[in-house]
mmCIF file of C-alpha atoms in Angstrom:
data_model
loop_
_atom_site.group_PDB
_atom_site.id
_atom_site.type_symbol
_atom_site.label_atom_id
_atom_site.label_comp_id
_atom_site.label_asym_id
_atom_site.label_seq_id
_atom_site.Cartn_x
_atom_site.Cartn_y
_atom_site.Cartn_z
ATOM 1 C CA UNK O 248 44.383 16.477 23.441
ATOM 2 C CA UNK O 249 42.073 16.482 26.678
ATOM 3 C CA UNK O 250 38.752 17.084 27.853
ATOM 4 C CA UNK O 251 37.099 17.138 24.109
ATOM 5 C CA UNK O 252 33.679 16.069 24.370
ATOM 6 C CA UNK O 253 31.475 15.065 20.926
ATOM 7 C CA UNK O 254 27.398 14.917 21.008
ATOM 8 C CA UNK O 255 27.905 11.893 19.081
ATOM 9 C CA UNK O 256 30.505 10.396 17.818
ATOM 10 C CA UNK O 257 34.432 10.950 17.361
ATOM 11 C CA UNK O 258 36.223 13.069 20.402
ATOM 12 C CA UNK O 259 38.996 13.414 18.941
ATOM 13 C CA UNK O 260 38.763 13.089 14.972
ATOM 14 C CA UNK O 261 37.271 11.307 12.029
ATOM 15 C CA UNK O 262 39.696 10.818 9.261
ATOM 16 C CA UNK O 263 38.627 9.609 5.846
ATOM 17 C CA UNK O 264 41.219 9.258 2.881
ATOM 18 C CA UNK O 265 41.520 7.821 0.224
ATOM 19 C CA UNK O 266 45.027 7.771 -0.633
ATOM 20 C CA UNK O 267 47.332 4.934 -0.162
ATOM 21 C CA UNK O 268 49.556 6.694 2.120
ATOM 22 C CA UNK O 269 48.896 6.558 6.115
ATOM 23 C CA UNK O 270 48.082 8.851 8.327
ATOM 24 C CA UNK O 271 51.055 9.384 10.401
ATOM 25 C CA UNK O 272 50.468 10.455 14.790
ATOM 26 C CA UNK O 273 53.815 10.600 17.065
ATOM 27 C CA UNK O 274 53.529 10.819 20.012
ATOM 28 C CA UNK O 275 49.907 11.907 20.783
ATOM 29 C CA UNK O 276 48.280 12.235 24.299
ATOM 30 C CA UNK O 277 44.280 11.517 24.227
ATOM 31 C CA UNK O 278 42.564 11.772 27.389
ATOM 32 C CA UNK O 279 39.223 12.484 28.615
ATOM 33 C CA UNK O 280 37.190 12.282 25.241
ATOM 34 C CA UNK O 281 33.658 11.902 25.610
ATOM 35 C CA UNK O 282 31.667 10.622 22.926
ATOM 36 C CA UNK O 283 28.409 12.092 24.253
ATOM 37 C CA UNK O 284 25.671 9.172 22.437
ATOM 38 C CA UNK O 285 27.894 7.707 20.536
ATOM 39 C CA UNK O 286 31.455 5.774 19.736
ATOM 40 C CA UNK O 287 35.289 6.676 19.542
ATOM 41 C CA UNK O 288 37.832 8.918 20.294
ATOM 42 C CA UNK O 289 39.181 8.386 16.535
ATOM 43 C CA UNK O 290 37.363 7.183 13.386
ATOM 44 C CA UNK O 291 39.404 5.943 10.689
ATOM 45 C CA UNK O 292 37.678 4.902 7.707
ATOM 46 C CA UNK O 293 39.230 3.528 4.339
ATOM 47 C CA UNK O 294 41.983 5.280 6.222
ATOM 48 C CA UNK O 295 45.699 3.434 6.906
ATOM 49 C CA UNK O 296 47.830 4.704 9.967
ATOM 50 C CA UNK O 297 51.001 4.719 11.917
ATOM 51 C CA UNK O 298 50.627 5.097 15.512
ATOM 52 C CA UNK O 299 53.959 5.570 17.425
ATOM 53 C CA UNK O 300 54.131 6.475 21.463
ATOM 54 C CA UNK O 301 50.809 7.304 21.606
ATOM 55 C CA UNK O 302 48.831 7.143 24.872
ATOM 56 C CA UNK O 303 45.300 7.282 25.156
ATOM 57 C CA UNK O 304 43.497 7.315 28.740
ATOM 58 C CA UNK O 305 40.270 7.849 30.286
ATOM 59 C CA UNK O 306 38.098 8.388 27.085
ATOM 60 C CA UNK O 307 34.675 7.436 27.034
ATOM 61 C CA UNK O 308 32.134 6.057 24.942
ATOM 62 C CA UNK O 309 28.382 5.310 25.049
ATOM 63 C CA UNK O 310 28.498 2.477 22.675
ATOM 64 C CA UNK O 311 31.082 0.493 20.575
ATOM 65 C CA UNK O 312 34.784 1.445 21.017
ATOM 66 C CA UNK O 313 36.048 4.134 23.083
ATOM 67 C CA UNK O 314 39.817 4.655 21.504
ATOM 68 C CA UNK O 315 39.701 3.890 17.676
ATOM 69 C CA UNK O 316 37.467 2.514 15.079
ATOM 70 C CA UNK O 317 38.976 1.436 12.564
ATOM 71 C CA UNK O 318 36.521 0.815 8.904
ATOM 72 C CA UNK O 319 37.745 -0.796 5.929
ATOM 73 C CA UNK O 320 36.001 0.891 3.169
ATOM 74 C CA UNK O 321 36.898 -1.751 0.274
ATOM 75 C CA UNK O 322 34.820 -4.959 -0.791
ATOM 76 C CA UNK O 323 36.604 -8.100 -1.246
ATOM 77 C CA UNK O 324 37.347 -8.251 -4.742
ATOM 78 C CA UNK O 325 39.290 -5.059 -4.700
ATOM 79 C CA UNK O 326 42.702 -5.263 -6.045
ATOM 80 C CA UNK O 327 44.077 -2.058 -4.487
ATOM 81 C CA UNK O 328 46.210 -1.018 -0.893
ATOM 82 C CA UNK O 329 43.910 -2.147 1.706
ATOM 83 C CA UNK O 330 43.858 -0.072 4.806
ATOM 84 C CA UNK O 331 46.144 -0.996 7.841
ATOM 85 C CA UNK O 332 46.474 0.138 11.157
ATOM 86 C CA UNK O 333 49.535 -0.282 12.915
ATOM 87 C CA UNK O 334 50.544 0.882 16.724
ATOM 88 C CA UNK O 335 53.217 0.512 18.365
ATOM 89 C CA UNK O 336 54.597 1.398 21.840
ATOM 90 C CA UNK O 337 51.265 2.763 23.012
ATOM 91 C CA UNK O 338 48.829 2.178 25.488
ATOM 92 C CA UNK O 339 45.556 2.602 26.469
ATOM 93 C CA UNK O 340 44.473 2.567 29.798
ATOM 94 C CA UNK O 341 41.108 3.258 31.925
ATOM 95 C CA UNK O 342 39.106 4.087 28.984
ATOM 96 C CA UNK O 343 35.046 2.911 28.852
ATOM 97 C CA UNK O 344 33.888 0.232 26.789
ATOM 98 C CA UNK O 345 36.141 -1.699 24.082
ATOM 99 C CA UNK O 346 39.366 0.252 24.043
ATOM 100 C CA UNK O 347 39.617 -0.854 19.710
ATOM 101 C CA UNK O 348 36.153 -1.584 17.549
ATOM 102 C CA UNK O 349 36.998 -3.171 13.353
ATOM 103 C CA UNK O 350 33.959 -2.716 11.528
ATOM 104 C CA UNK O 351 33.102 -3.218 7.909
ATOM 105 C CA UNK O 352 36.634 -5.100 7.429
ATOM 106 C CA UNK O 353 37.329 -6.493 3.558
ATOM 107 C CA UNK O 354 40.738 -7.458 3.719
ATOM 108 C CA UNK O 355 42.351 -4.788 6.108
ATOM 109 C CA UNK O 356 44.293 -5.628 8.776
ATOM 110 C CA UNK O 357 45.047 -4.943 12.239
ATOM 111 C CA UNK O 358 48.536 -4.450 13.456
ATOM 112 C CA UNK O 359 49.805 -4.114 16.859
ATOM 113 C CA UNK O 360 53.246 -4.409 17.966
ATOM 114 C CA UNK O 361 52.937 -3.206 21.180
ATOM 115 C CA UNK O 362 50.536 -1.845 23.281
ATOM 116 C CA UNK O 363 50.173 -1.601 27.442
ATOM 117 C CA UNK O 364 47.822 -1.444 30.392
ATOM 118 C CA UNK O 365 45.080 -1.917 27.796
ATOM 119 C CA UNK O 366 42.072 -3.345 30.006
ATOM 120 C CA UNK O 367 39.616 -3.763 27.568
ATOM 121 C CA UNK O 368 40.009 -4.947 23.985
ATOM 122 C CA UNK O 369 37.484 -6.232 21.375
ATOM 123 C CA UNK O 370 38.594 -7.362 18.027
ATOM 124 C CA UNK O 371 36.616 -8.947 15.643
ATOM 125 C CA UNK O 372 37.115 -9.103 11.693
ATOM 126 C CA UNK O 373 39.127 -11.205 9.128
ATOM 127 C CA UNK O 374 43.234 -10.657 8.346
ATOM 128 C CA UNK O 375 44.066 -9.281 12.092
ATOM 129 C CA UNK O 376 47.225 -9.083 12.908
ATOM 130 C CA UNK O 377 48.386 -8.529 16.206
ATOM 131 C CA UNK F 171 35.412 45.872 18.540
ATOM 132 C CA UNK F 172 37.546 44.677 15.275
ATOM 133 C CA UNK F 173 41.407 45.372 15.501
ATOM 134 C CA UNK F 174 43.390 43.774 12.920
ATOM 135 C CA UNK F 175 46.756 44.350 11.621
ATOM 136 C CA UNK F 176 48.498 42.474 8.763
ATOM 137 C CA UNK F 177 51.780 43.369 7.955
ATOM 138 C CA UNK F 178 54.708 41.713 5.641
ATOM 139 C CA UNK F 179 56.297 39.901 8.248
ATOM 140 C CA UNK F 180 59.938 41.066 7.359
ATOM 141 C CA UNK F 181 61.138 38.195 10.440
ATOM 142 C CA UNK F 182 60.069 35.780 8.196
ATOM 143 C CA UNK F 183 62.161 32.475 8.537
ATOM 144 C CA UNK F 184 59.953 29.817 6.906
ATOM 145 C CA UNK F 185 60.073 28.199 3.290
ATOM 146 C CA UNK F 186 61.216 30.624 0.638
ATOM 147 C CA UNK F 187 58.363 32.378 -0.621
ATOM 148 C CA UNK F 188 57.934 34.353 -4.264
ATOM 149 C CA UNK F 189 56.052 36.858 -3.023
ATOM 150 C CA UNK F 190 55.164 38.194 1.004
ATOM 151 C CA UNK F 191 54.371 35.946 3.671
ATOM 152 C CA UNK F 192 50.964 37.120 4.916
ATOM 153 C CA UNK F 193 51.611 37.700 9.181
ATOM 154 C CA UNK F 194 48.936 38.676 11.717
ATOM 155 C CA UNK F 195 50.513 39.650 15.420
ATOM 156 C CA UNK F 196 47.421 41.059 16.380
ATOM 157 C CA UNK F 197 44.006 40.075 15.863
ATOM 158 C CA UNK F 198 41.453 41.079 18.859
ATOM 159 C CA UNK F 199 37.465 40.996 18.069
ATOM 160 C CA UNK F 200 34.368 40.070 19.748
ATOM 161 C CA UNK F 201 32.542 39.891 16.878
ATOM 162 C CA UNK F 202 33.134 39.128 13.210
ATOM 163 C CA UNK F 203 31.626 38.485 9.996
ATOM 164 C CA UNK F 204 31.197 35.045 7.924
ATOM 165 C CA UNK F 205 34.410 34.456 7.593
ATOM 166 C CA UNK F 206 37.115 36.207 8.846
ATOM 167 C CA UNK F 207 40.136 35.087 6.518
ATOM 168 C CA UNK F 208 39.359 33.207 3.361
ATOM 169 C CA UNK F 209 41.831 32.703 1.079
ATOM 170 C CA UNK F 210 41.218 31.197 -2.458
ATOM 171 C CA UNK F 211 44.411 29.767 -4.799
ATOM 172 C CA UNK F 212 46.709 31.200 -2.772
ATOM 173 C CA UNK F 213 49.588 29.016 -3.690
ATOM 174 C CA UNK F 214 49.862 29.199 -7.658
ATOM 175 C CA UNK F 215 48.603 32.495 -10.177
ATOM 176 C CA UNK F 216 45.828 31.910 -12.277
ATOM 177 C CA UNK F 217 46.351 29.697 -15.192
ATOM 178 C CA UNK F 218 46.296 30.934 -18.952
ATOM 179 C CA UNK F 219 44.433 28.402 -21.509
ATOM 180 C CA UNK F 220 47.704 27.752 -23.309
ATOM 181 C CA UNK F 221 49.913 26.944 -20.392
ATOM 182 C CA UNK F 222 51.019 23.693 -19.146
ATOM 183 C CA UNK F 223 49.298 22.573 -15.614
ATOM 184 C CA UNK F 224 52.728 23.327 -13.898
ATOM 185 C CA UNK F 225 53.337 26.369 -15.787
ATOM 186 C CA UNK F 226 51.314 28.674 -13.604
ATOM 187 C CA UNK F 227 51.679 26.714 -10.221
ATOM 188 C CA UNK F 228 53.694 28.732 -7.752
ATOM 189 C CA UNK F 229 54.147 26.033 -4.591
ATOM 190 C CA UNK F 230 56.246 28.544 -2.761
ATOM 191 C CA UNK F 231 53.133 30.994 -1.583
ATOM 192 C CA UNK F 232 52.167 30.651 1.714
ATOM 193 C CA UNK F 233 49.285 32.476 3.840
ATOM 194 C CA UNK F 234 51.389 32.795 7.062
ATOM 195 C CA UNK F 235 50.047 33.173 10.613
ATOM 196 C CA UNK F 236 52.534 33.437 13.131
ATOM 197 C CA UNK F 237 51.880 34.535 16.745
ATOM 198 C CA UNK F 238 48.289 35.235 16.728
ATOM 199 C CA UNK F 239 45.921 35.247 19.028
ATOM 200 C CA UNK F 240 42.604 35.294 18.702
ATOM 201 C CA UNK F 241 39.367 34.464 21.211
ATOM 202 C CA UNK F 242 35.420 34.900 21.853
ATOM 203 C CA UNK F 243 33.905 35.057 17.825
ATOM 204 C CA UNK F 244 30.738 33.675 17.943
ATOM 205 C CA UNK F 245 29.803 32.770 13.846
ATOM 206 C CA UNK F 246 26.716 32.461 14.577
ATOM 207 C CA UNK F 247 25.410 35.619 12.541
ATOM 208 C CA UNK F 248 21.687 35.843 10.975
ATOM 209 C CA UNK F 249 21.009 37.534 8.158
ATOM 210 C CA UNK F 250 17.636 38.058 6.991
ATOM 211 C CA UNK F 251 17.017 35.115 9.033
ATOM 212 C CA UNK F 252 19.188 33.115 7.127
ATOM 213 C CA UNK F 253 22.138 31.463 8.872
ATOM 214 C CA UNK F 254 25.679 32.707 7.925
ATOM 215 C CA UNK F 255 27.812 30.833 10.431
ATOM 216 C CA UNK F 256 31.001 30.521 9.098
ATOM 217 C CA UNK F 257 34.644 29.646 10.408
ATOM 218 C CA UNK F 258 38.051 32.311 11.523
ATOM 219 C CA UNK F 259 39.556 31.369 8.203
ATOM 220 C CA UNK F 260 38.422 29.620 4.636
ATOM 221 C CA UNK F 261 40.779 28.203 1.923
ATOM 222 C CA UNK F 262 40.906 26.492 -1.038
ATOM 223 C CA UNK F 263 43.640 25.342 -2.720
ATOM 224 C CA UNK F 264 45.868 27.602 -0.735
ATOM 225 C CA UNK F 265 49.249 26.830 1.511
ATOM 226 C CA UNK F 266 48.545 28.115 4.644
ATOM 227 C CA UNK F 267 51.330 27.963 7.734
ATOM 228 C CA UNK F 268 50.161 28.409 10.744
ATOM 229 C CA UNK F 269 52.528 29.449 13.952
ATOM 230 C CA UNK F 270 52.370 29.943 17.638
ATOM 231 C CA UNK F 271 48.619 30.518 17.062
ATOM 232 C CA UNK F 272 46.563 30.819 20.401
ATOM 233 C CA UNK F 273 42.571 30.097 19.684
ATOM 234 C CA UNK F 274 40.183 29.600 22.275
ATOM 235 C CA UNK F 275 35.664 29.808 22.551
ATOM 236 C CA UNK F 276 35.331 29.940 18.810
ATOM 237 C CA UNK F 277 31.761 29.262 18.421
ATOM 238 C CA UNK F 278 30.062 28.435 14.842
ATOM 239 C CA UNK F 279 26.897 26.547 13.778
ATOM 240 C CA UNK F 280 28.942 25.541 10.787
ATOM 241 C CA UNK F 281 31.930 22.966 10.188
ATOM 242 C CA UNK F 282 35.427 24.088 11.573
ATOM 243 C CA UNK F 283 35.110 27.144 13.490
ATOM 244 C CA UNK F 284 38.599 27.714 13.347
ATOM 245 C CA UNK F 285 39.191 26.289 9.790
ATOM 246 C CA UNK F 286 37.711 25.256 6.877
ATOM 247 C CA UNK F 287 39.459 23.858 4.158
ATOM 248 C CA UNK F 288 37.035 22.688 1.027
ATOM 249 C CA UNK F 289 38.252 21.903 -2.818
ATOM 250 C CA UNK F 290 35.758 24.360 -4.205
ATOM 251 C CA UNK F 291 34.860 27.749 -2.450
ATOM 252 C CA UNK F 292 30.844 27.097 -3.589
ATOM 253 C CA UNK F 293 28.586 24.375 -4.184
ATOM 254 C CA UNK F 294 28.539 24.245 -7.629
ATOM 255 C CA UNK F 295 31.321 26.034 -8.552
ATOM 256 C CA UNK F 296 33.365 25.594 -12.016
ATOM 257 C CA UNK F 297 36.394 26.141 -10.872
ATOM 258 C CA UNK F 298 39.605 24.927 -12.461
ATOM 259 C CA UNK F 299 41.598 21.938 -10.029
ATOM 260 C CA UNK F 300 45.689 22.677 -10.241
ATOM 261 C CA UNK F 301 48.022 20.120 -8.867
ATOM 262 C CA UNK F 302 49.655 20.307 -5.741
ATOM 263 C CA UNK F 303 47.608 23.057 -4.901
ATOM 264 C CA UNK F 304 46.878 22.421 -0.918
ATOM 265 C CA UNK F 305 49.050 22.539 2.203
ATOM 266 C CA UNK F 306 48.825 22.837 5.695
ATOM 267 C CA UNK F 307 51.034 23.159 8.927
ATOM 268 C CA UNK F 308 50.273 23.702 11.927
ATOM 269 C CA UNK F 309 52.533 24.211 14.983
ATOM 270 C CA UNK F 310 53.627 25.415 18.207
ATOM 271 C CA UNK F 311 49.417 26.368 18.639
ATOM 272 C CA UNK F 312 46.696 26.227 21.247
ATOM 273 C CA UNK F 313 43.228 25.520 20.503
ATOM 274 C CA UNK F 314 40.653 25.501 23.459
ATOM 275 C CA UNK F 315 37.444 25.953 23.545
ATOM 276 C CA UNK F 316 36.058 25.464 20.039
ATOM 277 C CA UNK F 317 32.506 24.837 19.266
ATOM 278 C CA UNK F 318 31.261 23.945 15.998
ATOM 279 C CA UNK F 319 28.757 21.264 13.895
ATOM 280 C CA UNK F 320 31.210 18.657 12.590
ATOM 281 C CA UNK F 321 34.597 19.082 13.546
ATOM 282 C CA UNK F 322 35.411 21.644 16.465
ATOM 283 C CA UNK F 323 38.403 23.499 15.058
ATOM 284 C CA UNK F 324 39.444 22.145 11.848
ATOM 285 C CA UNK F 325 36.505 20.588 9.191
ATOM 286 C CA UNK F 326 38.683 19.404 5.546
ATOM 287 C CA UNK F 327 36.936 18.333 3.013
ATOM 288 C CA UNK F 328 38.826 18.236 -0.105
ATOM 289 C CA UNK F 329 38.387 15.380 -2.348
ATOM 290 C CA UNK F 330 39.657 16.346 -5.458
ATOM 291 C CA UNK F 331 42.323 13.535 -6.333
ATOM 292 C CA UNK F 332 44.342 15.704 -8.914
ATOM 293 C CA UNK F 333 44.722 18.246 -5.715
ATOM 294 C CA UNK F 334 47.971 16.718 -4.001
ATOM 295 C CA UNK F 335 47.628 17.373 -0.291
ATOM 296 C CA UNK F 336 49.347 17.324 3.071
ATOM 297 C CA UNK F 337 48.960 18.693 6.615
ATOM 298 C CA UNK F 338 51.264 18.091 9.195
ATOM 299 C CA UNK F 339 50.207 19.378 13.036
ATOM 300 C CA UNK F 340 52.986 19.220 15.514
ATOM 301 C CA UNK F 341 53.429 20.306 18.719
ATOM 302 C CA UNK F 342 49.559 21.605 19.158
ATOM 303 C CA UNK F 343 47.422 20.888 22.158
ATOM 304 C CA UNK F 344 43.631 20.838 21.342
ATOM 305 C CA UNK F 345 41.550 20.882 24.843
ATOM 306 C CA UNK F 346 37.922 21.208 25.656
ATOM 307 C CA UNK F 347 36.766 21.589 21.832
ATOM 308 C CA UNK F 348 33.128 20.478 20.794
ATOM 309 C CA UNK F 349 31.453 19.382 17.696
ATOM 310 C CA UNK F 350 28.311 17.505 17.020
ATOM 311 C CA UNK F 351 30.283 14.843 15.542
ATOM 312 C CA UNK F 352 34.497 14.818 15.772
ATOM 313 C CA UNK F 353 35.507 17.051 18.149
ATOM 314 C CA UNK F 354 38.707 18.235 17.687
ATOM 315 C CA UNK F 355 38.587 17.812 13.434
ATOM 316 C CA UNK F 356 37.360 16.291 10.319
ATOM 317 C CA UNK F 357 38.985 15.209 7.442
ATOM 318 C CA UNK F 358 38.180 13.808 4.296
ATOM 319 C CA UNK F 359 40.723 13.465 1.485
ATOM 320 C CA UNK F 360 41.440 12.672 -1.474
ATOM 321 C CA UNK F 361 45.198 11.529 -1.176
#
């Protein structure tokens, strides 16, 4: 994906399910998003995913976090699958503004195994695991 | 101009299918009406009220693009003043494969200018929810150039949980889309 440009927010997608199975990307090239007045290249909220060689570069974002934000939709005393996000083998480079944004996290976790040449990252939220 | 030809694709290499694959190899238009392809149940036959759920599902029927190519529709169509933007295809609860598809400047004031995929056709609707009923692939495909409100090319919006879904993309390049919000696409699921 290049050169996708949002008046607001999400360049690339926003992805909301439900389910307890993840969202799956292999292998995905992001670059040049614009989020015009607002935040991300992806939204995930409620939402667990896989990330796997994916490279993100050069996407840009007024406020908040350029790459991914990543929303736990479920309160504390929820029993169920929390959402997850795990990457691995990616990176994210020369992107504008916190490369990763949590927001709204009950219990959902953060998971990255390997990531490069990220410049700028800004976690915050309970259960992260990196 | 409107040129359209859909033909049983008699090359057709996919899943096995119960009944014709639909194939477009030529689409050409500069101008279109709400929605260009809408397809509604297009994976099982309607049910009876004394059949079982699975009775009347028929998860083999696919709506099947392959090798299309399709540029400059602009939606944006007022009738009676009223706006009627709309997307290049609608479905609900359909299968739909989609191959070697080449989509570029798309325009439409309304969600997914390429596609829109909702659980019921109309607000409002009582309309029976089968199993299993939704599926999506995309591959091999170019989208460029895609304008729309909330998601550039794709807008899904299916939250029916009973409504098993899935939609793999692989091998697609999206470039230079626009949306109010989410660019390239939106989806919100069920499952």
């Amino acid at each position: 994906m290049a050169e996708n440009e949002a008046g607001t927010d999400n360049s690339m997608a926003s992805i909301s399910n439900n389910g307890d199975k993840p969202v799956v990307f292999d292998g995905v090239q992001v670059s040049k998003g614009k989020a015009r007045t607002g935040t991300n290249s992806l939204l995930l909220q409620g939402t667990s995913a896989v990330m796997t060689n994916m490279r993100f570069s050069d996407n840009f974002a007024t406020i908040g976090a350029s790459t991914i934000k990543f929303e736990g939709a479920y309160p504390p005393e929820y029993t169920g699958t929390q959402p997850s996000l795990t990457i691995t083998n990616s990176t994210f480079e020369s992107s504008q503004y916190n490369t990763l944004g949590l927001k709204q996290i009950f219990g959902a976790y953060l998971h990255i195994s390997y990531s490069a040449k990220a410049k700028s990252t800004d976690y915050f939220g309970p259960k992260i695991m990196v | 101009m409107i040129r359209q030809k859909q033909i049983k694709d008699p090359n057709y290499s996919g899943p096995p299918v119960e009944h014709a694959a639909i194939s477009i190899d030529t689409v050409e238009t500069d101008k279109s009406a709400r929605y260009f392809f809408e397809f509604r149940n297009y994976s099982y036959t309607a049910p009876t009220t004394t059949a079982p759920a699975d009775a009347y599902r028929k998860p083999s029927q696919f709506a099947h693009f392959k090798n299309v190519t399709v540029s400059n529709i602009d939606f944006n169509r007022q009738v009676h003043d009223i706006p009627r933007a709309g997307s290049f295809i609608r479905i609900m609860q359909s299968n739909l494969l989609l191959d070697d598809v080449r989509a570029s400047n798309i325009s439409s004031k309304a969600n997914g200018a390429f596609l829109q995929v909702l659980d019921t056709l109309d607000k409002g609707a009582k309309v029976e929810i089968v199993p299993n009923a939704t599926s999506i692939s995309i591959t091999n495909s170019i989208f460029s150039g895609c304008t729309s409100n909330v998601g550039g090319v794709i807008y899904y919006e299916n939250k029916e949980p009973k409504n098993a879904q899935s939609m793999t993309i692989s091998n697609v390049q999206f470039m230079s889309n626009y949306a109010n919000s989410s660019a390239v696409m939106y989806i919100e699921a069920a499952n």
